[in-house]
Every structure is written in structure tokens, then in C-alpha cells.
Coordinates of C-alpha atoms in Angstrom, one line a residue:
M1 CA -33.2 6.6 81.6
D2 CA -30.6 9.0 83.0
P3 CA -28.7 9.9 79.9
T4 CA -25.4 10.1 81.7
S5 CA -25.2 6.3 81.7
S6 CA -21.6 5.3 81.5
R7 CA -22.4 2.9 78.8
R8 CA -22.9 5.7 76.3
P9 CA -20.2 7.7 74.4
A10 CA -18.1 9.5 76.9
P11 CA -17.6 13.0 75.4
R12 CA -21.3 14.0 75.3
R13 CA -23.3 13.3 78.4
P14 CA -26.3 15.6 79.2
R15 CA -27.8 14.7 82.6
P16 CA -31.5 14.8 83.4
D17 CA -30.9 15.7 87.0
A18 CA -29.5 18.9 85.7
A19 CA -33.0 19.9 84.5
D20 CA -33.7 23.6 84.5
R21 CA -36.1 23.5 87.4
S22 CA -35.1 27.0 88.4
V23 CA -35.9 28.6 85.1
R24 CA -39.2 27.1 84.0
G25 CA -42.2 29.4 83.8
G26 CA -40.8 32.0 81.5
V27 CA -40.4 34.8 84.1
R28 CA -39.1 38.1 82.6
P29 CA -37.0 39.7 85.4
P30 CA -36.3 43.5 85.5
A31 CA -32.9 44.9 85.8
D32 CA -31.3 48.1 86.9
A33 CA -30.5 50.1 83.8
A34 CA -27.4 51.6 85.2
T35 CA -25.6 48.6 86.6
G36 CA -27.4 45.7 85.0
A37 CA -27.8 44.1 88.5
A38 CA -30.9 42.0 88.4
S39 CA -33.7 42.4 90.9
S40 CA -35.2 39.2 89.5
P41 CA -35.0 35.5 90.4
V42 CA -31.9 35.3 88.2
G43 CA -30.2 38.2 90.0
Q44 CA -31.3 37.0 93.4
A45 CA -29.7 33.6 92.7
A46 CA -26.5 35.4 91.8
H47 CA -26.7 37.6 95.0
G48 CA -27.0 40.9 93.1
A49 CA -24.2 40.2 90.7
P50 CA -24.1 42.6 87.8
L51 CA -25.6 41.4 84.5
W52 CA -22.3 41.7 82.6
M53 CA -20.8 39.1 84.9
L54 CA -23.7 36.7 84.3
L55 CA -23.5 37.2 80.6
D56 CA -19.7 36.6 80.6
A57 CA -20.1 33.4 82.6
T58 CA -23.0 32.3 80.3
A59 CA -20.9 32.9 77.2
Q60 CA -18.0 30.8 78.7
A61 CA -20.5 28.0 79.4
L62 CA -21.9 28.2 75.9
Q63 CA -18.4 28.1 74.4
A64 CA -17.7 24.9 76.5
V65 CA -20.9 23.3 75.2
R66 CA -19.9 24.1 71.7
S67 CA -16.6 22.4 72.3
G68 CA -18.3 19.2 73.3
Q69 CA -18.9 19.5 77.1
S70 CA -22.3 18.8 78.6
G71 CA -24.2 21.7 80.1
T72 CA -23.8 20.1 83.5
T73 CA -20.0 20.1 83.2
A74 CA -19.9 23.6 81.8
L75 CA -22.1 24.9 84.7
A76 CA -20.0 23.1 87.3
A77 CA -17.1 25.4 86.4
V78 CA -19.2 28.5 87.2
D79 CA -18.9 30.2 90.6
G80 CA -21.6 28.7 92.9
A81 CA -23.1 32.1 93.6
L82 CA -23.6 32.8 89.9
R83 CA -24.6 29.3 88.8
P84 CA -28.4 29.5 89.2
G85 CA -28.6 32.7 87.2
V86 CA -26.1 31.5 84.6
Q87 CA -28.0 28.2 84.2
A88 CA -31.2 30.2 83.5
L89 CA -29.5 32.3 80.8
L90 CA -27.6 29.4 79.3
F91 CA -30.6 27.2 78.9
Q92 CA -32.5 30.1 77.2
A93 CA -29.5 30.8 74.9
L94 CA -29.3 27.1 73.9
R95 CA -33.0 27.0 73.1
H96 CA -32.4 29.9 70.6
L97 CA -28.9 29.1 69.5
G98 CA -29.7 28.2 65.9
L99 CA -31.4 31.6 65.3
A100 CA -28.6 33.5 67.1
Q101 CA -26.0 31.8 65.0
A102 CA -27.8 32.7 61.8
V103 CA -28.2 36.4 62.9
R104 CA -24.6 36.5 63.8
R105 CA -23.6 35.3 60.4
Q106 CA -25.4 38.3 58.9
L107 CA -23.7 40.7 61.3
A108 CA -20.3 39.2 60.9
P109 CA -19.9 36.8 57.9
R110 CA -16.4 35.8 59.0
N111 CA -16.2 33.7 62.1
P112 CA -14.9 35.8 65.1
P113 CA -12.7 34.2 67.8
P114 CA -14.7 31.5 69.7
R115 CA -15.0 33.6 72.9
V116 CA -16.2 36.6 71.0
D117 CA -18.6 34.5 69.0
A118 CA -20.0 32.9 72.2
L119 CA -20.6 36.3 73.7
L120 CA -22.3 37.6 70.6
C121 CA -24.5 34.6 70.2
T122 CA -25.4 34.7 73.9
A123 CA -26.6 38.3 73.6
L124 CA -28.5 37.6 70.4
A125 CA -30.2 34.5 71.7
L126 CA -31.4 36.3 74.7
A127 CA -32.4 39.6 73.0
W128 CA -33.9 38.6 69.7
D129 CA -37.5 38.5 70.9
P130 CA -38.4 41.3 73.4
A131 CA -41.4 39.2 74.6
Q132 CA -39.2 36.4 75.7
A133 CA -36.1 38.3 76.7
P134 CA -35.1 38.0 80.4
Y135 CA -34.1 41.6 80.3
E136 CA -34.7 44.6 78.0
P137 CA -32.8 44.0 74.8
F138 CA -31.1 47.4 75.2
T139 CA -29.9 46.4 78.6
L140 CA -28.7 43.0 77.4
V141 CA -26.7 44.7 74.6
N142 CA -25.2 47.3 77.0
Q143 CA -24.1 44.6 79.5
A144 CA -22.7 42.3 76.8
V145 CA -20.5 45.1 75.6
E146 CA -19.5 45.8 79.2
A147 CA -18.7 42.1 79.6
A148 CA -16.5 42.3 76.5
K149 CA -14.5 45.2 77.9
R150 CA -13.9 43.5 81.2
Q151 CA -12.2 40.3 79.9
A152 CA -8.8 40.1 78.3
A153 CA -10.0 37.5 75.8
T154 CA -12.7 39.9 74.4
Q155 CA -11.5 43.4 75.3
P156 CA -9.6 43.9 71.9
Q157 CA -12.9 43.0 70.1
S158 CA -15.2 45.1 72.3
A159 CA -15.7 47.8 69.7
F160 CA -16.6 45.1 67.1
I161 CA -19.1 43.5 69.5
N162 CA -20.6 46.9 70.2
A163 CA -21.0 47.6 66.5
C164 CA -22.6 44.2 65.8
L165 CA -25.1 44.5 68.6
R166 CA -26.0 48.1 68.0
R167 CA -26.8 47.2 64.4
F168 CA -28.8 44.3 65.7
L169 CA -30.9 46.7 67.8
R170 CA -31.5 48.9 64.8
E171 CA -32.3 46.1 62.3
R172 CA -33.6 43.4 64.5
D173 CA -36.9 42.6 62.7
A174 CA -35.3 42.3 59.3
L175 CA -32.3 40.3 60.6
V176 CA -34.5 37.8 62.4
A177 CA -36.9 37.5 59.5
A178 CA -34.0 36.7 57.1
A179 CA -32.5 34.2 59.6
Q180 CA -35.7 32.3 60.0
T181 CA -35.7 31.3 56.3
D182 CA -33.1 28.8 57.5
P183 CA -34.7 25.7 59.1
V184 CA -31.9 25.4 61.7
A185 CA -32.6 29.0 62.8
R186 CA -36.4 28.6 62.7
W187 CA -36.4 25.3 64.7
N188 CA -33.2 25.8 66.7
H189 CA -32.1 22.2 66.0
P190 CA -29.3 20.8 63.8
A191 CA -30.3 20.1 60.2
W192 CA -29.7 16.4 60.6
W193 CA -32.0 16.2 63.6
I194 CA -34.8 18.0 61.8
D195 CA -34.5 15.7 58.8
R196 CA -34.5 12.7 61.1
L197 CA -37.7 13.8 62.8
R198 CA -39.4 14.5 59.5
Q199 CA -38.6 11.0 58.4
D200 CA -39.5 9.3 61.7
H201 CA -42.6 11.3 62.5
P202 CA -44.0 12.9 59.3
A203 CA -47.2 14.0 60.9
H204 CA -45.7 15.3 64.2
W205 CA -42.2 16.5 63.5
Q206 CA -43.1 20.2 63.9
Q207 CA -44.9 19.5 67.1
I208 CA -41.9 17.7 68.5
L209 CA -39.5 20.6 67.6
A210 CA -41.8 23.2 69.0
A211 CA -42.2 21.3 72.2
N212 CA -38.4 21.0 72.6
N213 CA -38.1 24.8 72.6
R214 CA -40.5 25.2 75.5
H215 CA -39.9 24.8 79.2
A216 CA -40.9 21.4 80.6
P217 CA -43.4 21.2 83.4
M218 CA -42.5 20.1 86.9
A219 CA -44.2 16.8 87.6
L220 CA -44.1 14.9 90.9
R221 CA -44.7 11.3 91.7
V222 CA -46.6 10.7 94.9
S223 CA -45.6 7.7 97.0
M224 CA -48.7 5.7 97.4
Q225 CA -47.4 4.3 100.6
K226 CA -47.5 7.7 102.2
S227 CA -50.2 9.7 100.4
T228 CA -52.4 9.9 97.3
P229 CA -52.2 12.4 94.5
A230 CA -55.5 13.9 95.5
Q231 CA -54.4 14.3 99.1
Y232 CA -51.1 15.8 98.2
Q233 CA -52.8 18.2 95.8
Q234 CA -54.8 19.5 98.8
V235 CA -51.6 19.9 100.8
L236 CA -50.2 22.0 98.0
A237 CA -53.3 24.1 97.7
A238 CA -53.1 24.9 101.4
I239 CA -49.8 26.7 100.8
N240 CA -51.0 28.3 97.5
I241 CA -49.2 25.9 95.1
E242 CA -51.5 25.2 92.2
S243 CA -51.4 21.8 90.6
S244 CA -53.2 19.2 88.5
L245 CA -53.4 15.4 88.6
V246 CA -51.6 13.4 86.0
G247 CA -51.6 9.7 85.5
S248 CA -52.3 7.4 88.4
T249 CA -49.6 8.6 90.8
G250 CA -48.6 12.1 89.6
V251 CA -49.2 15.8 90.3
E252 CA -48.1 18.5 87.9
L253 CA -47.3 22.0 89.3
R254 CA -48.6 25.1 87.6
Q255 CA -45.3 26.8 88.3
P256 CA -42.1 25.1 89.4
V257 CA -40.8 25.5 92.9
P258 CA -37.5 24.4 94.6
V259 CA -37.8 20.9 95.9
Q260 CA -37.0 22.1 99.4
Q261 CA -40.3 24.0 99.4
L262 CA -42.3 20.8 98.6
P263 CA -44.2 19.4 101.7
G264 CA -42.9 16.0 102.5
F265 CA -40.1 15.9 100.0
A266 CA -37.4 15.2 102.5
E267 CA -39.5 12.5 104.1
G268 CA -40.0 10.8 100.7
T269 CA -43.7 11.7 100.1
V270 CA -43.0 12.9 96.6
S271 CA -40.2 12.7 94.0
V272 CA -39.6 14.8 90.9
Q273 CA -40.4 12.6 87.8
D274 CA -41.9 13.3 84.4
A275 CA -45.3 12.0 83.7
A276 CA -44.0 9.8 80.9
A277 CA -41.3 8.3 83.1
Q278 CA -44.0 7.5 85.7
Q279 CA -45.5 5.0 83.4
A280 CA -42.6 2.5 83.6
A281 CA -43.4 0.8 86.9
P282 CA -47.2 0.4 86.2
L283 CA -46.5 -0.9 82.7
L284 CA -44.0 -3.5 84.0
L285 CA -45.8 -4.6 87.1
D286 CA -49.6 -4.3 86.4
G287 CA -51.3 -7.6 86.8
L288 CA -48.5 -9.3 88.8
D289 CA -49.3 -10.8 92.1
R290 CA -47.9 -8.4 94.7
A291 CA -48.2 -11.1 97.4
A292 CA -45.9 -13.5 95.4
P293 CA -42.1 -13.6 96.0
L294 CA -41.3 -11.9 92.7
R295 CA -37.8 -11.1 91.4
V296 CA -37.5 -7.8 89.6
L297 CA -34.4 -6.2 87.9
D298 CA -34.0 -2.6 87.1
A299 CA -31.1 -2.4 84.6
C300 CA -29.2 0.9 84.0
A301 CA -30.9 2.1 87.1
A302 CA -29.2 5.4 88.2
P303 CA -30.3 7.7 89.6
G304 CA -32.9 5.3 91.1
G305 CA -36.2 7.0 90.4
K306 CA -37.8 4.0 88.6
T307 CA -36.3 1.5 91.1
A308 CA -38.0 3.5 93.9
H309 CA -41.3 3.5 91.9
I310 CA -41.1 -0.3 91.6
L311 CA -40.7 -0.6 95.3
E312 CA -43.6 1.9 96.0
W313 CA -45.8 -0.1 93.5
A314 CA -45.0 -3.3 95.3
G315 CA -46.1 -1.8 98.6
A316 CA -44.8 -2.2 102.1
G317 CA -44.1 -5.8 103.1
A318 CA -44.3 -7.3 99.6
P319 CA -41.9 -10.3 99.4
W320 CA -40.2 -9.0 96.3
Q321 CA -36.5 -9.1 95.6
V322 CA -35.6 -5.9 93.7
T323 CA -32.1 -5.5 92.1
A324 CA -30.8 -2.3 90.7
L325 CA -27.8 -2.3 88.3
E326 CA -25.5 0.6 87.5
V327 CA -22.1 0.2 85.8
D328 CA -20.6 3.3 87.3
A329 CA -19.8 3.2 91.1
Q330 CA -20.2 7.0 91.6
R331 CA -23.6 7.0 89.9
S332 CA -24.7 4.0 91.8
Q333 CA -24.4 6.0 95.0
R334 CA -27.2 8.2 93.7
I335 CA -29.4 5.1 93.7
H336 CA -28.6 4.6 97.4
D337 CA -29.3 8.3 98.1
T338 CA -32.6 8.1 96.3
L339 CA -33.7 5.0 98.2
Q340 CA -32.5 6.4 101.5
R341 CA -34.6 9.6 101.2
L342 CA -37.7 7.5 100.3
Q343 CA -37.0 5.0 103.1
L344 CA -36.9 2.1 100.6
S345 CA -34.4 -0.7 100.2
A346 CA -33.1 -2.8 97.2
Q347 CA -30.0 -4.7 96.2
V348 CA -27.8 -2.2 94.4
L349 CA -25.0 -3.7 92.2
V350 CA -22.2 -1.9 90.4
A351 CA -22.2 -4.1 87.3
D352 CA -22.6 -4.0 83.6
A353 CA -26.1 -5.1 82.5
A354 CA -24.6 -6.4 79.2
R355 CA -22.4 -8.9 81.1
P356 CA -24.7 -11.0 83.2
Q357 CA -21.8 -13.5 83.6
D358 CA -20.2 -11.0 86.0
W359 CA -23.1 -10.6 88.4
W360 CA -26.1 -12.8 87.8
T361 CA -24.9 -16.0 89.4
Q362 CA -22.8 -14.4 92.1
H363 CA -25.2 -11.8 93.3
C364 CA -28.6 -13.1 92.1
G365 CA -28.2 -16.8 92.4
G366 CA -28.6 -17.4 88.7
E367 CA -32.3 -17.4 89.1
P368 CA -34.4 -15.8 86.3
F369 CA -36.4 -12.7 86.9
D370 CA -40.2 -12.3 86.8
A371 CA -39.8 -8.8 85.4
I372 CA -37.0 -6.7 84.0
L373 CA -37.0 -3.0 83.3
L374 CA -34.4 -2.0 80.7
D375 CA -34.3 1.8 80.6
A376 CA -31.6 1.7 77.9
P377 CA -28.9 4.4 77.3
C378 CA -30.1 6.5 74.3
T379 CA -29.7 9.9 72.6
A380 CA -32.1 11.6 75.1
S381 CA -33.8 13.1 72.1
G382 CA -37.1 13.0 74.0
I383 CA -36.0 15.2 76.9
V384 CA -34.4 18.1 74.9
R385 CA -36.7 20.7 76.5
R386 CA -35.2 19.8 79.9
H387 CA -31.6 19.5 78.5
P388 CA -31.3 22.0 75.6
D389 CA -27.6 21.2 75.2
V390 CA -28.4 17.7 73.9
R391 CA -29.4 18.8 70.5
W392 CA -26.1 20.6 69.9
L393 CA -24.0 17.8 71.4
R394 CA -25.4 14.8 69.6
R395 CA -24.1 13.7 66.2
P396 CA -26.0 11.5 63.6
T397 CA -23.5 8.6 64.2
D398 CA -24.6 8.5 67.9
I399 CA -28.0 7.0 66.9
A400 CA -26.4 3.9 65.3
Q401 CA -23.8 3.5 68.0
L402 CA -26.5 3.7 70.8
S403 CA -28.8 1.4 68.8
R404 CA -26.2 -1.3 68.8
L405 CA -25.7 -0.9 72.5
Q406 CA -29.5 -1.2 73.0
A407 CA -29.6 -4.4 70.9
Q408 CA -26.7 -5.8 72.9
L409 CA -28.5 -5.1 76.2
L410 CA -31.7 -6.7 75.0
A411 CA -29.9 -9.8 73.8
A412 CA -28.0 -10.1 77.1
L413 CA -31.0 -9.6 79.4
W414 CA -33.7 -11.6 77.6
P415 CA -32.3 -15.0 78.7
L416 CA -32.7 -13.8 82.3
V417 CA -36.5 -13.5 82.0
K418 CA -38.3 -16.5 83.3
P419 CA -40.8 -18.3 81.0
G420 CA -44.0 -16.3 81.1
G421 CA -42.2 -13.3 82.5
R422 CA -41.8 -9.9 81.0
L423 CA -39.3 -7.2 80.0
L424 CA -40.2 -3.6 79.6
Y425 CA -37.9 -1.8 77.1
C426 CA -37.9 1.9 77.2
T427 CA -35.9 4.9 76.1
C428 CA -36.3 8.7 76.5
S429 CA -35.9 9.0 72.7
V430 CA -38.2 9.9 69.9
F431 CA -36.0 8.4 67.2
R432 CA -37.5 5.2 65.8
A433 CA -34.1 3.5 65.6
E434 CA -34.1 3.5 69.4
G435 CA -37.7 2.6 69.7
D436 CA -40.0 0.9 67.3
E437 CA -37.3 -0.3 64.9
Q438 CA -35.3 -1.7 67.7
V439 CA -38.2 -3.7 69.1
Q440 CA -39.3 -5.0 65.7
A441 CA -35.7 -6.3 65.0
F442 CA -35.7 -8.0 68.4
L443 CA -39.1 -9.7 67.8
A444 CA -37.9 -10.9 64.4
H445 CA -34.9 -12.7 66.0
N446 CA -36.7 -14.0 69.2
T447 CA -39.7 -16.1 68.4
D448 CA -40.3 -16.7 72.1
A449 CA -41.2 -13.0 72.6
R450 CA -44.5 -11.3 71.9
L451 CA -45.3 -7.6 72.2
L452 CA -48.0 -6.8 74.8
P453 CA -50.1 -3.7 74.5
S454 CA -47.7 -0.8 74.9
P455 CA -47.7 3.0 74.4
G456 CA -44.9 2.9 71.8
H457 CA -43.6 6.3 70.9
L458 CA -44.9 9.1 73.1
I459 CA -44.7 12.5 71.5
P460 CA -43.5 15.3 73.8
G461 CA -45.8 18.2 74.4
N462 CA -49.5 18.9 75.1
P463 CA -51.7 15.8 75.8
D464 CA -54.3 16.6 73.2
K465 CA -51.9 15.6 70.5
A466 CA -51.4 12.2 69.1
G467 CA -49.0 10.1 71.1
A468 CA -49.8 11.7 74.4
L469 CA -50.7 9.6 77.4
A470 CA -54.4 8.7 77.4
E471 CA -54.4 8.5 81.2
N472 CA -52.8 11.9 81.4
P473 CA -55.7 14.2 80.3
S474 CA -54.6 17.4 82.0
G475 CA -50.8 17.1 82.0
D476 CA -47.7 17.2 79.8
H477 CA -44.9 14.8 79.3
D478 CA -41.5 14.2 77.7
G479 CA -40.8 12.1 74.6
F480 CA -40.5 8.5 75.4
F481 CA -40.8 5.0 74.0
Y482 CA -42.2 1.9 75.7
A483 CA -42.5 -1.7 74.6
L484 CA -43.6 -4.5 76.9
L485 CA -42.3 -7.9 75.9
Q486 CA -43.5 -11.2 77.3
K487 CA -41.6 -14.5 77.1
S488 CA -43.6 -17.6 76.1
P489 CA -44.4 -19.9 79.0
A490 CA -42.4 -23.1 79.3
A491 CA -43.7 -26.0 77.2

């Protein structure tokens, strides 16, 4: 699921295509001590911009996220030359925001103005651990103070910022140790989120939180019509890109690279897709007759990655009718763009999956589907490591609101499944209300449905942990939920 689906609450919309591909790998770039200009990937992305400028823009973006904007929206307001570097710093700051806020409260118990607070928390989140800091903590502090002096909104408080950050450098270990007694500071998630995970996953809640604070791997799905994972791995090795095989169609890179550097990307040989998300098409379609004229629906389909995987799974020349739904016209264009790059075709409809009366008869002939993929709008709690703003944007009430929407979509689409057909319900969520509890409630009210063997809740992180993909022995994956439902055959 792309968590920007327009069927979810409008104010908070983290987007998976805004994943931090440019910042994974934990590189610690050096900086010039005098000017703060980076000679690192961050600095190069910003074309040699001084560090104070990057920090100021990062603090503005952080302030925007705190006010309810998604990270994508906040970054869109940043100058294009600065944006890659600011994104790298912002994502790292968001991953350590809980700790930074707790340390700031020790340094300044009274809340400073929002812009000042954002700059302080940005510097603290980046500098609290020298081993993870993208620049030397002393340089970060110097350049944060410089940023304060350069802007009218913070200049009157520059001496205050300087005093707070100098004290932080002197007392860092004690301040961090005191802050980490607070679970929000220790785990860098809101208290309600931590409590919910402890309730939903008593044996794995710490693993989930720890995984959320790490960089996600870059996984690729190989088009089986154009190559194989093993063949593509050899192509990568020839240009010194190390990788490992994951699942049946995937390759995971040792270090991320820009997609433009991937051999065959423009020609559709590979697509960027997490290992957990790559399970959707095989789960839905395994065992179906590829030579039969099957009708397949991908509901809530943008940006089109799973639609494309369905078509790749069918194979060239398969007499399948594949329909992709997306309620938002602008986002539906991304489905067209995805299919065009991959040289695939499907019927793409701008329509609400919860209102079949608006599209099913007119555009699909009123005929039932052999298979439906419902990748439902959700809290995106399983992809927090790719979108660290999600944890700070979500509210506890979002879970109940989205659960009602998921139930509505299930109820609307189930009658469209032909007798003997199947529906795959999935969410990129680790909350049980959006996964196991949702499916159990559905089964209790639909006696013509039975649950086929399904992964259930996939726990994010290393594959040697419970909940990881059994067929993914060497890779990593996001948090996800899958339930494959089959409708009883006609009497």
C-alpha cells in the first residue's frame, strides 16, 4: 500500500515513494571545520552549501512535520539544490527526535519558540551520538549557532541556542543517560505507539521499535519476463554492486544506489520494492491457471508496483484482464508511469474501490473477479524505518478510523469475488487492529469465506526473527500483514 491513498485522513500522509534511498547505509561525511561546507554525499547533493544552511532548512522541515505536514510536503518546500542533503539530515533527526526532545527539556525546561526549538532539536538529534553523527558534534553545534544568527526568526535567541548547545557538549553523556530513562526518548516513538506494540506483540515489540530506527535496505524486484534474480545479480557484480537474493523474484543491495545507476532500470528490468511487498502477487496468484482468461483487480493500486508484479507474474501473452483502481486522478497517473516504464498494460480506473456501483458494471461488465488484491489504506506503521515522520504524525484515533475504512473496503469488494475465487487482504501495518483482528471480524460475518495459509503479521527487521519471511533467508523486510481469503464454490 502507498500510504498516501486519498481514502485516508487528509492532514497526515507519509509517502513511500519518498523513501530515504539517498541516506541509507549510515555514511558519516566529513566537513570543513571553518565553513561547515560538506565534502560528503550530503554536501555534494547540496552543491557545496554550507552546513548552517542545511541545518536551517532541516529545522524548518522538522517544524513543518511537527505542525502536521508529511515529510514529503515539508521537503518539497526546500530548495532543490539543498533537498537531498536536507532529506538525509531530516530523516536522521526524525529517527532520534524523542531523545532530542527529552534532552532539550533538560537544557530548557520552558518551551522556546517553535523555530528555535526545531533548530535545537535538530542539532541535538544529529549530535547526541558521535558514532552516528553525520558530522563532528562540535561542528554541528557551531553551524547550528551560525544558522541561528543568520535568520531573523532565530537571531534574537542565538545566544540562548549557543548556551544550550555548549552545555550539551560539556554534559552530553549525563544528559543522554537521564533522557533515556523516558521510554519515548529511549525508543524514539510516541508513548501510545510503544504501548500499542507492547499489547499487540508482547514478544517482539522491542524488536519492532529497534528496527524502525534503522535504515531500511534497498530491495529490487526483477521482472521475470526480462531476467532472473541470479542473472541480474551477476550483472550487478560486474559493476561492483554487491547484492543477495531475496524471495523468488528479489535482489537486496548491500548498499543503496540511485536508481539511475541500476542496469536495466529504465528498460523495466527491475523495480524498487521491499521484500515483504514482493509477496503480494505470488500469494494472490500462485496455483491459478495462467493460460485461463482470468480477471484480476488491484484495488487502491497507486503507485502501481503490485499491479506491475501481477502482470509480470502472469507472463507475456497471458489472456488476463487486469484492472487497477485509484481514487485520486493525480496518483493514478503514477500507475500509468510505472506500467509504461515496465512496458506493461492494464485497465487503470480513477474510481473509489468502496463504491463498486460507480465503476464495476460500467467499466468491468459487472463480471466477478477471479482474484482481488486489496492493499488497504493503513497507518503505515510497518514502514516507519523508510518514513520516520509517520510515527510523529499518527494519532491513536487514526487506527480506529482506518480500521473502519478497511472493513468498508472488504465488505464492498467481497461480493465481487467469484465463487471459488480469492481475495488477498494486506496492509503495511504491524497493528493487529489493521491485520489479524480485521480479518477475524470479517470471517465471523462472512461464512462463505475461509482463510487460506497466509503469512499473517510480518515483523520488520532481520529475517532470523519470528515473523520474518521463511523464503527470504538472507534478506530484510518491512512490517506487513497478509491474509488470503477464498470464497466458497457455488453450490
